[in-house]
CSV table of N, CA and C in Angstrom, one decimal:
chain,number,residue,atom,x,y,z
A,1,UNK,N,4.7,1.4,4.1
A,1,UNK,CA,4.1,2.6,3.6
A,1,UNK,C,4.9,3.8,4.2
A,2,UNK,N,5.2,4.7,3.4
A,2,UNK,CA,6.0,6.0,4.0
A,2,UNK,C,5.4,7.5,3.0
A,3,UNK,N,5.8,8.2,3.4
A,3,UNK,CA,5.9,9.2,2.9
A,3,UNK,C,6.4,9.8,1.7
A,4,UNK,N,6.0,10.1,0.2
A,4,UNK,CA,6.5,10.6,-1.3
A,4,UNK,C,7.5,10.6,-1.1
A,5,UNK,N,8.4,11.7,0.1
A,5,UNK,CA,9.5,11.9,-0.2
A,5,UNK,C,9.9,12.1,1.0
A,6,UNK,N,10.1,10.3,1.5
A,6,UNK,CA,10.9,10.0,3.1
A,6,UNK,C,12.3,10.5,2.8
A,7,UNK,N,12.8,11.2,3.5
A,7,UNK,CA,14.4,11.5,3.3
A,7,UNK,C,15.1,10.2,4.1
A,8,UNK,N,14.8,9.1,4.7
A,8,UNK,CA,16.0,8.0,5.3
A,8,UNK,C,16.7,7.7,4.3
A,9,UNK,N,17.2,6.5,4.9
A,9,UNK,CA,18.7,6.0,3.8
A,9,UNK,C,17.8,5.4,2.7
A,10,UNK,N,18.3,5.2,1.7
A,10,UNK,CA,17.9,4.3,0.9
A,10,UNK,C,18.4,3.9,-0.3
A,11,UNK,N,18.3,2.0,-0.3
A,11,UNK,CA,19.4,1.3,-1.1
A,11,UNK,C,18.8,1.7,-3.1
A,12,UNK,N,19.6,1.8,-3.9
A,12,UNK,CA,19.0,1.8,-4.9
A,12,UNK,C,20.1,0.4,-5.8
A,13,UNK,N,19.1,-0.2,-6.4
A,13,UNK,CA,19.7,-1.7,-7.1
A,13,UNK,C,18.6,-2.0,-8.2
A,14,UNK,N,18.9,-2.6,-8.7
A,14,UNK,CA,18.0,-3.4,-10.2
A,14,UNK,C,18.1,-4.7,-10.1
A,15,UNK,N,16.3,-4.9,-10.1
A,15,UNK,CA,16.0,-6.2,-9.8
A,15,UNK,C,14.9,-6.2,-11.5
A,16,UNK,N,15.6,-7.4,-12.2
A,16,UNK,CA,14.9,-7.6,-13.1
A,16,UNK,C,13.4,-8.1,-13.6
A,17,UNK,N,12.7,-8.0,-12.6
A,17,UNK,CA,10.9,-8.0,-12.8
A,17,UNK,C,10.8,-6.6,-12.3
A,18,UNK,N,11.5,-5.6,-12.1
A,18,UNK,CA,11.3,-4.1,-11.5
A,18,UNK,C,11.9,-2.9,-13.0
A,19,UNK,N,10.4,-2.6,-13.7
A,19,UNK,CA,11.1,-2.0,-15.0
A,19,UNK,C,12.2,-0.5,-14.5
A,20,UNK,N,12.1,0.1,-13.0
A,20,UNK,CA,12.8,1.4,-12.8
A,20,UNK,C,13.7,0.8,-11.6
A,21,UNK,N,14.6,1.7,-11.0
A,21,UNK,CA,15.4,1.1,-10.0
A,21,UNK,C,15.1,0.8,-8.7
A,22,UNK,N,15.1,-0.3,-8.3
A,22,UNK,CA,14.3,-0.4,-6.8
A,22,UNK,C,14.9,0.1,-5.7
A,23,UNK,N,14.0,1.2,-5.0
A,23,UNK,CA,14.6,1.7,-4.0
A,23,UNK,C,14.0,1.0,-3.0
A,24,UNK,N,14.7,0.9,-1.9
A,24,UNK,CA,14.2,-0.1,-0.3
A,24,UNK,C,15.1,0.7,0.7
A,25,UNK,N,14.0,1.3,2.1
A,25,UNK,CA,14.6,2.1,2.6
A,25,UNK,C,14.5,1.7,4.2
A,26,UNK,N,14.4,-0.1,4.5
A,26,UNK,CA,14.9,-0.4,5.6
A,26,UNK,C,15.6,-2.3,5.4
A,27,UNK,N,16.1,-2.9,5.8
A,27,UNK,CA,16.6,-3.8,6.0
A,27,UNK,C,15.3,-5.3,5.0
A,28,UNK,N,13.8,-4.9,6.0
A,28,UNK,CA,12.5,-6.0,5.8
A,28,UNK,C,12.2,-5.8,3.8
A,29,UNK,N,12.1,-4.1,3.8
A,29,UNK,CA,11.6,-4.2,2.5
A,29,UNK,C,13.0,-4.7,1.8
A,30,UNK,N,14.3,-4.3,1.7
A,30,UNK,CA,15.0,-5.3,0.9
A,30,UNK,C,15.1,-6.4,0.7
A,31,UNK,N,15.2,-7.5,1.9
A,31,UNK,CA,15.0,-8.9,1.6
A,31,UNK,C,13.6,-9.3,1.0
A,32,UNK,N,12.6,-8.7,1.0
A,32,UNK,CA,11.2,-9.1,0.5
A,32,UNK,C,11.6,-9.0,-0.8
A,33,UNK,N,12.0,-8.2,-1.1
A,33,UNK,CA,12.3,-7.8,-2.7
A,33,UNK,C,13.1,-8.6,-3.5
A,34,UNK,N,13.8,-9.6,-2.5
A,34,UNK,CA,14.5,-10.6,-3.1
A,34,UNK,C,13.1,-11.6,-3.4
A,35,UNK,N,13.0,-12.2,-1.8
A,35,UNK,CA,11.8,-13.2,-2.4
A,35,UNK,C,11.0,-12.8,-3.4
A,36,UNK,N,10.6,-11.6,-3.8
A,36,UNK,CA,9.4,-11.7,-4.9
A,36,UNK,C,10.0,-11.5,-5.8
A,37,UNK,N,11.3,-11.2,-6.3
A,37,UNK,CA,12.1,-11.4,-7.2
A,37,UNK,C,12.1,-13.3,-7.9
A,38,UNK,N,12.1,-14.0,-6.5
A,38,UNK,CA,12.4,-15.7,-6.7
A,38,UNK,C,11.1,-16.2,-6.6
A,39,UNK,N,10.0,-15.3,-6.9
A,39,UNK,CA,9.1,-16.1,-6.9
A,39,UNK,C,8.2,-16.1,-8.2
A,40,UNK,N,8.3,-17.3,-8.8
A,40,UNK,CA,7.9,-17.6,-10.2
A,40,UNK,C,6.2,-16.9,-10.3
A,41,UNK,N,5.4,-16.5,-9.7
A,41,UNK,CA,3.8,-16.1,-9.4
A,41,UNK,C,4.2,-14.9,-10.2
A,42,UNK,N,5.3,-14.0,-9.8
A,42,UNK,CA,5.5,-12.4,-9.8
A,42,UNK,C,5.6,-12.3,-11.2
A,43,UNK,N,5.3,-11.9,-12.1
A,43,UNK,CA,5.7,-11.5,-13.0
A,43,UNK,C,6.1,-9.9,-13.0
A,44,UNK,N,5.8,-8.5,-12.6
A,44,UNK,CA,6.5,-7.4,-12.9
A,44,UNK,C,6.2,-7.2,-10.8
A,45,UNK,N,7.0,-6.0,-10.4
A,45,UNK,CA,7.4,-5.5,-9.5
A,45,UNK,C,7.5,-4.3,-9.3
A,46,UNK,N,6.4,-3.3,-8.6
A,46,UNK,CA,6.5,-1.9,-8.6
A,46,UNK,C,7.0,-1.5,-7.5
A,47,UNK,N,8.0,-0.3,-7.1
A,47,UNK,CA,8.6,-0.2,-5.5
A,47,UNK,C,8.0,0.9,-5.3
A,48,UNK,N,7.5,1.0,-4.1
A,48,UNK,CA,7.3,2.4,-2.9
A,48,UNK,C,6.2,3.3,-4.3
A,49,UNK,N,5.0,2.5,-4.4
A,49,UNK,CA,3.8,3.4,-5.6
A,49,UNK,C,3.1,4.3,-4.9
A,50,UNK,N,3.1,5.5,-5.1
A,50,UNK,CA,2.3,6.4,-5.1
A,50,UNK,C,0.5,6.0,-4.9
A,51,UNK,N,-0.2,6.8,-4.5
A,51,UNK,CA,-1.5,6.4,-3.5
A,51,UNK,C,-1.9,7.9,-4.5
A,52,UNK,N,-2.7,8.3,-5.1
A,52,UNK,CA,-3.3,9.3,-5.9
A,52,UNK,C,-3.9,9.8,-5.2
A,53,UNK,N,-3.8,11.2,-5.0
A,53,UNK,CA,-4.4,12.1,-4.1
A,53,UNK,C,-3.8,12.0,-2.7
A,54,UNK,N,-3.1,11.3,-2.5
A,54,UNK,CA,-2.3,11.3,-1.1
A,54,UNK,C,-1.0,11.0,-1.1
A,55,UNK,N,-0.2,11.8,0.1
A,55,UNK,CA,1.3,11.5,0.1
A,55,UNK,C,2.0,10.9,0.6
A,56,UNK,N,1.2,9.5,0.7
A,56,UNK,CA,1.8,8.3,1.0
A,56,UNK,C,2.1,7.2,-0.1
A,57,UNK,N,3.1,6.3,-0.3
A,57,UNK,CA,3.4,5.1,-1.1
A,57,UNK,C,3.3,4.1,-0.7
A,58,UNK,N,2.9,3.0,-1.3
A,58,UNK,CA,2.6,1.3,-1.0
A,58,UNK,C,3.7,1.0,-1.5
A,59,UNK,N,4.7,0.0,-0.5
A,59,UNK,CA,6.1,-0.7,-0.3
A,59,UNK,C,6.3,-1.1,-1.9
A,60,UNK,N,5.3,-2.5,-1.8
A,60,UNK,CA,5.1,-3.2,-3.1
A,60,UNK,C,3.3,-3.1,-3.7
A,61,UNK,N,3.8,-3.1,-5.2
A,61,UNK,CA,2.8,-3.2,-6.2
A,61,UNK,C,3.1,-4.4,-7.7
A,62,UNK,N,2.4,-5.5,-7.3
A,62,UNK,CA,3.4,-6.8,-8.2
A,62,UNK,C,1.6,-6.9,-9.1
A,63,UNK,N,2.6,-7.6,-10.1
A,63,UNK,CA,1.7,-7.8,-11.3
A,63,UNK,C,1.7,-9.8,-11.1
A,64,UNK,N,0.9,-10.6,-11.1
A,64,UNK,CA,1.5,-12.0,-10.8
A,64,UNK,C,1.2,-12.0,-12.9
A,65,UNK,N,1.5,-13.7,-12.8
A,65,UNK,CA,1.5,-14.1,-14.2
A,65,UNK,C,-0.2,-14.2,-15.0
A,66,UNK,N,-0.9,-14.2,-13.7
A,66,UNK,CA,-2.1,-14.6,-14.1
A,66,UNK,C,-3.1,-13.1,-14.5
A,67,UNK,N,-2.2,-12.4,-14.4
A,67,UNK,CA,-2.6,-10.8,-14.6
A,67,UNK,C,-3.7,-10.2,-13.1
A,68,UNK,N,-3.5,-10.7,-12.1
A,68,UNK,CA,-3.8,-9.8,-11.3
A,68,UNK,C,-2.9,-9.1,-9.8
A,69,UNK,N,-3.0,-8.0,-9.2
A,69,UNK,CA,-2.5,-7.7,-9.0
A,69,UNK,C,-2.2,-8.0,-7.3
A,70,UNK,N,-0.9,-7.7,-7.2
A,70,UNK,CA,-1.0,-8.0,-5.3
A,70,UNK,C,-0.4,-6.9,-4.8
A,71,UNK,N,-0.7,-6.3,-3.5
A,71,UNK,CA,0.0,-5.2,-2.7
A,71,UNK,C,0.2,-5.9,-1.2
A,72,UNK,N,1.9,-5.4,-1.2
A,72,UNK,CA,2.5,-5.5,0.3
A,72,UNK,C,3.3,-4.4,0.9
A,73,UNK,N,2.9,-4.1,2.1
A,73,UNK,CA,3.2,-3.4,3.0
A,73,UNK,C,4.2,-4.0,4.1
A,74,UNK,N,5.2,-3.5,4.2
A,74,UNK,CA,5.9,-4.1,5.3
A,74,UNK,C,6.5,-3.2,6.3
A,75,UNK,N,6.2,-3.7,7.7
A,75,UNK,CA,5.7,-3.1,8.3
A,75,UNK,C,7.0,-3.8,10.0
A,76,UNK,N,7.5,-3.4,10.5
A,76,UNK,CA,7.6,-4.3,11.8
A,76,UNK,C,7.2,-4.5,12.8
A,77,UNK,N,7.3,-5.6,13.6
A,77,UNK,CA,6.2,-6.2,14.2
A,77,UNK,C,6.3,-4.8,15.8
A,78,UNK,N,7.2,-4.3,15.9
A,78,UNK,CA,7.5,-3.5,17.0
A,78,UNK,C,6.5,-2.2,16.9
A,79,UNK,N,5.9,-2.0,15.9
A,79,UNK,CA,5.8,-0.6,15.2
A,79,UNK,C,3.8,-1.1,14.3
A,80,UNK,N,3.5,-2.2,14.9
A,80,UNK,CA,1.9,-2.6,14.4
A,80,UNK,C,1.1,-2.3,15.3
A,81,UNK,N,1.3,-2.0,16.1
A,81,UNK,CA,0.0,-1.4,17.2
A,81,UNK,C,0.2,0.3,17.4
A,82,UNK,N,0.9,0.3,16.8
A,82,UNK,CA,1.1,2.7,16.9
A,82,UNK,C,0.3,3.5,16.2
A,83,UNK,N,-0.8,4.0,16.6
A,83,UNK,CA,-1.5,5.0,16.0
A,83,UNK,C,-1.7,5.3,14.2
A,84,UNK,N,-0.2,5.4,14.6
A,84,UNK,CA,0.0,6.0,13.0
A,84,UNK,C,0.0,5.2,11.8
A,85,UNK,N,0.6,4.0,12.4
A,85,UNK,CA,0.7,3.1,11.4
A,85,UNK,C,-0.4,2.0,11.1
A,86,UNK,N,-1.4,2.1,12.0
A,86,UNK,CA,-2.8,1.1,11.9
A,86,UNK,C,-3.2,2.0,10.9
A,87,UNK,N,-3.3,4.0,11.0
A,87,UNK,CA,-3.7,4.5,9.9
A,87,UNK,C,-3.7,4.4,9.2
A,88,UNK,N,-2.2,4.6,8.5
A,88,UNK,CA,-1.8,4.6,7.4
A,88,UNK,C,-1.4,2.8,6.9
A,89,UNK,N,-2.1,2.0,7.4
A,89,UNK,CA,-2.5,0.3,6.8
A,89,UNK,C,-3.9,0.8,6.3
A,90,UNK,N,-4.6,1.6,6.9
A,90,UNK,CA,-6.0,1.3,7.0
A,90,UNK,C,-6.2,2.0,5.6
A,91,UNK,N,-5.7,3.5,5.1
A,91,UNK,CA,-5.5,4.0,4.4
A,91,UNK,C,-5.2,3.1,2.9
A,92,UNK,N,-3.9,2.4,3.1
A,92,UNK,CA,-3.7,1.7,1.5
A,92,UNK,C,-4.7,0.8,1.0
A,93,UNK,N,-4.7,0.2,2.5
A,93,UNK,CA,-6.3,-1.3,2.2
A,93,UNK,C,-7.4,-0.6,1.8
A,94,UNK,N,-7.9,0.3,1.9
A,94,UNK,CA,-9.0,0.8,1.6
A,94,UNK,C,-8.8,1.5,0.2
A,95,UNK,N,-7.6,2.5,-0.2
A,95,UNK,CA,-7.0,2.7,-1.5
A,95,UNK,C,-7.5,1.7,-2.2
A,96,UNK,N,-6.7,0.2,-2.2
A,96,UNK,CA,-5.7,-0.7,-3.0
A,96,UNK,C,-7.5,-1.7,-3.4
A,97,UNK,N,-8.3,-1.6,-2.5
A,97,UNK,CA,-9.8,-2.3,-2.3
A,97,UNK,C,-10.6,-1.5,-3.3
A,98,UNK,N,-10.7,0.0,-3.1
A,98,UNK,CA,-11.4,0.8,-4.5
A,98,UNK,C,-10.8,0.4,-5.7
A,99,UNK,N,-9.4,0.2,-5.6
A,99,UNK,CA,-8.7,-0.2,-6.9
A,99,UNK,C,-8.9,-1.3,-7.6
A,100,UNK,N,-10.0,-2.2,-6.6
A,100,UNK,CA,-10.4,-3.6,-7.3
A,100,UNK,C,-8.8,-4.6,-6.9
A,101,UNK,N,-7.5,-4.7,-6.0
A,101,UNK,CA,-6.9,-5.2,-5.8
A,101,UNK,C,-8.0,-6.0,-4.1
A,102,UNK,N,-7.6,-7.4,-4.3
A,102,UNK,CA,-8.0,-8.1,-3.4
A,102,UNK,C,-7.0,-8.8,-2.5
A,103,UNK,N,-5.6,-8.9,-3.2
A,103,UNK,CA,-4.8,-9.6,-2.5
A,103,UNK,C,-4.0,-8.4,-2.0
A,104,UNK,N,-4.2,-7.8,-0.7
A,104,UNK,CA,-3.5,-7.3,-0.4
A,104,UNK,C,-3.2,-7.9,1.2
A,105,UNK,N,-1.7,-7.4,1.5
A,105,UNK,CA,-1.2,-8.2,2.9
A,105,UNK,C,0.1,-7.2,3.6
A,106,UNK,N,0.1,-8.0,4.9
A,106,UNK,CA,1.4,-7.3,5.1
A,106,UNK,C,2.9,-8.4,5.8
A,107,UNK,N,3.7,-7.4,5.2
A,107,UNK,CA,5.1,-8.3,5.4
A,107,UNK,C,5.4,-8.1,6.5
A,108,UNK,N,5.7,-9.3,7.4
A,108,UNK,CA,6.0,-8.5,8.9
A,108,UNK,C,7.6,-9.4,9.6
A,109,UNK,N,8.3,-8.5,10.2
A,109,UNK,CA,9.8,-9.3,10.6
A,109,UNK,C,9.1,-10.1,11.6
A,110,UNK,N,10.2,-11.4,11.2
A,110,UNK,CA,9.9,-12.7,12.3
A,110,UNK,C,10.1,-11.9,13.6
A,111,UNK,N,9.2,-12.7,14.5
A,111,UNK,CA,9.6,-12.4,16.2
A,111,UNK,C,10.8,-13.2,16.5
A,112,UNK,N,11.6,-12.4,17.3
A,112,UNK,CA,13.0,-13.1,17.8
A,112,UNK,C,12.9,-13.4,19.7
C-alpha cells in the first residue's frame, strides 16, 4: 500500500492478465506479479488501485476465474509492526470488506 503518487523507483512492464502497464515499486511486489501472472485461479490483474476517497493504493486487485475478487498487500516482514503500516493494512481491509471483497491477504518476504 503506498501513496497515489509515491515518487520511488518504479519498474514499468506488461504482464498479460494486467489490461494497463504494471508498475511495481520494490523488489516483493514484482516477483508476486509474476506468481499471479502463473497462476491459472487469476484471470485479470489490477496494480497499485486507488482506495476512493483516500490517497492510498492497494498493491494488487485480481479478478480469479470464478468471478470473485482478491486483494494483496505486500508488505515486509521488517516494516509489519510500524505504526504506520498496521494503519494503513487496517485501512485497505476495512476499504476492500465494505467492498464485499473477502479474500483479502498479505504478501510478506521470506524470513532469512
Amino acid at each position: 500500500m503506498r501513496k497515489k503518487n509515491f515518487k520511488g523507483r518504479c519498474e514499468k512492464r506488461v504482464i498479460s492478465k494486467c489490461s494497463e502497464v504494471c508498475r511495481t515499486y520494490d523488489p516483493l511486489q514484482y516477483a508476486y506479479a509474476d506468481i499471479l501472472q502463473e497462476n491459472d485461479d487469476i484471470k485479470e490483474i489490477k496494480c497499485n488501485v486507488l482506495l476512493d476517497g483516500s490517497e492510498y493504493t492497494s498493491d494488487f486487485v485480481c479478478t480469479k476465474t470464478d468471478g470473485d475478487f482478491m486483494v494483496r498487500e505486500c508488505v515486509y516482514r521488517k516494516l509489519l509492526m510500524k505504526p504506520l503500516t498496521v494503519k494503513l493494512l487496517d485501512i485497505s481491509r476495512e476499504y476492500w470488506l465494505k467492498h464485499g471483497v473477502m479474500d483479502w491477504g498479505l504478501v510478506i518476504d521470506e524470513k532469512v
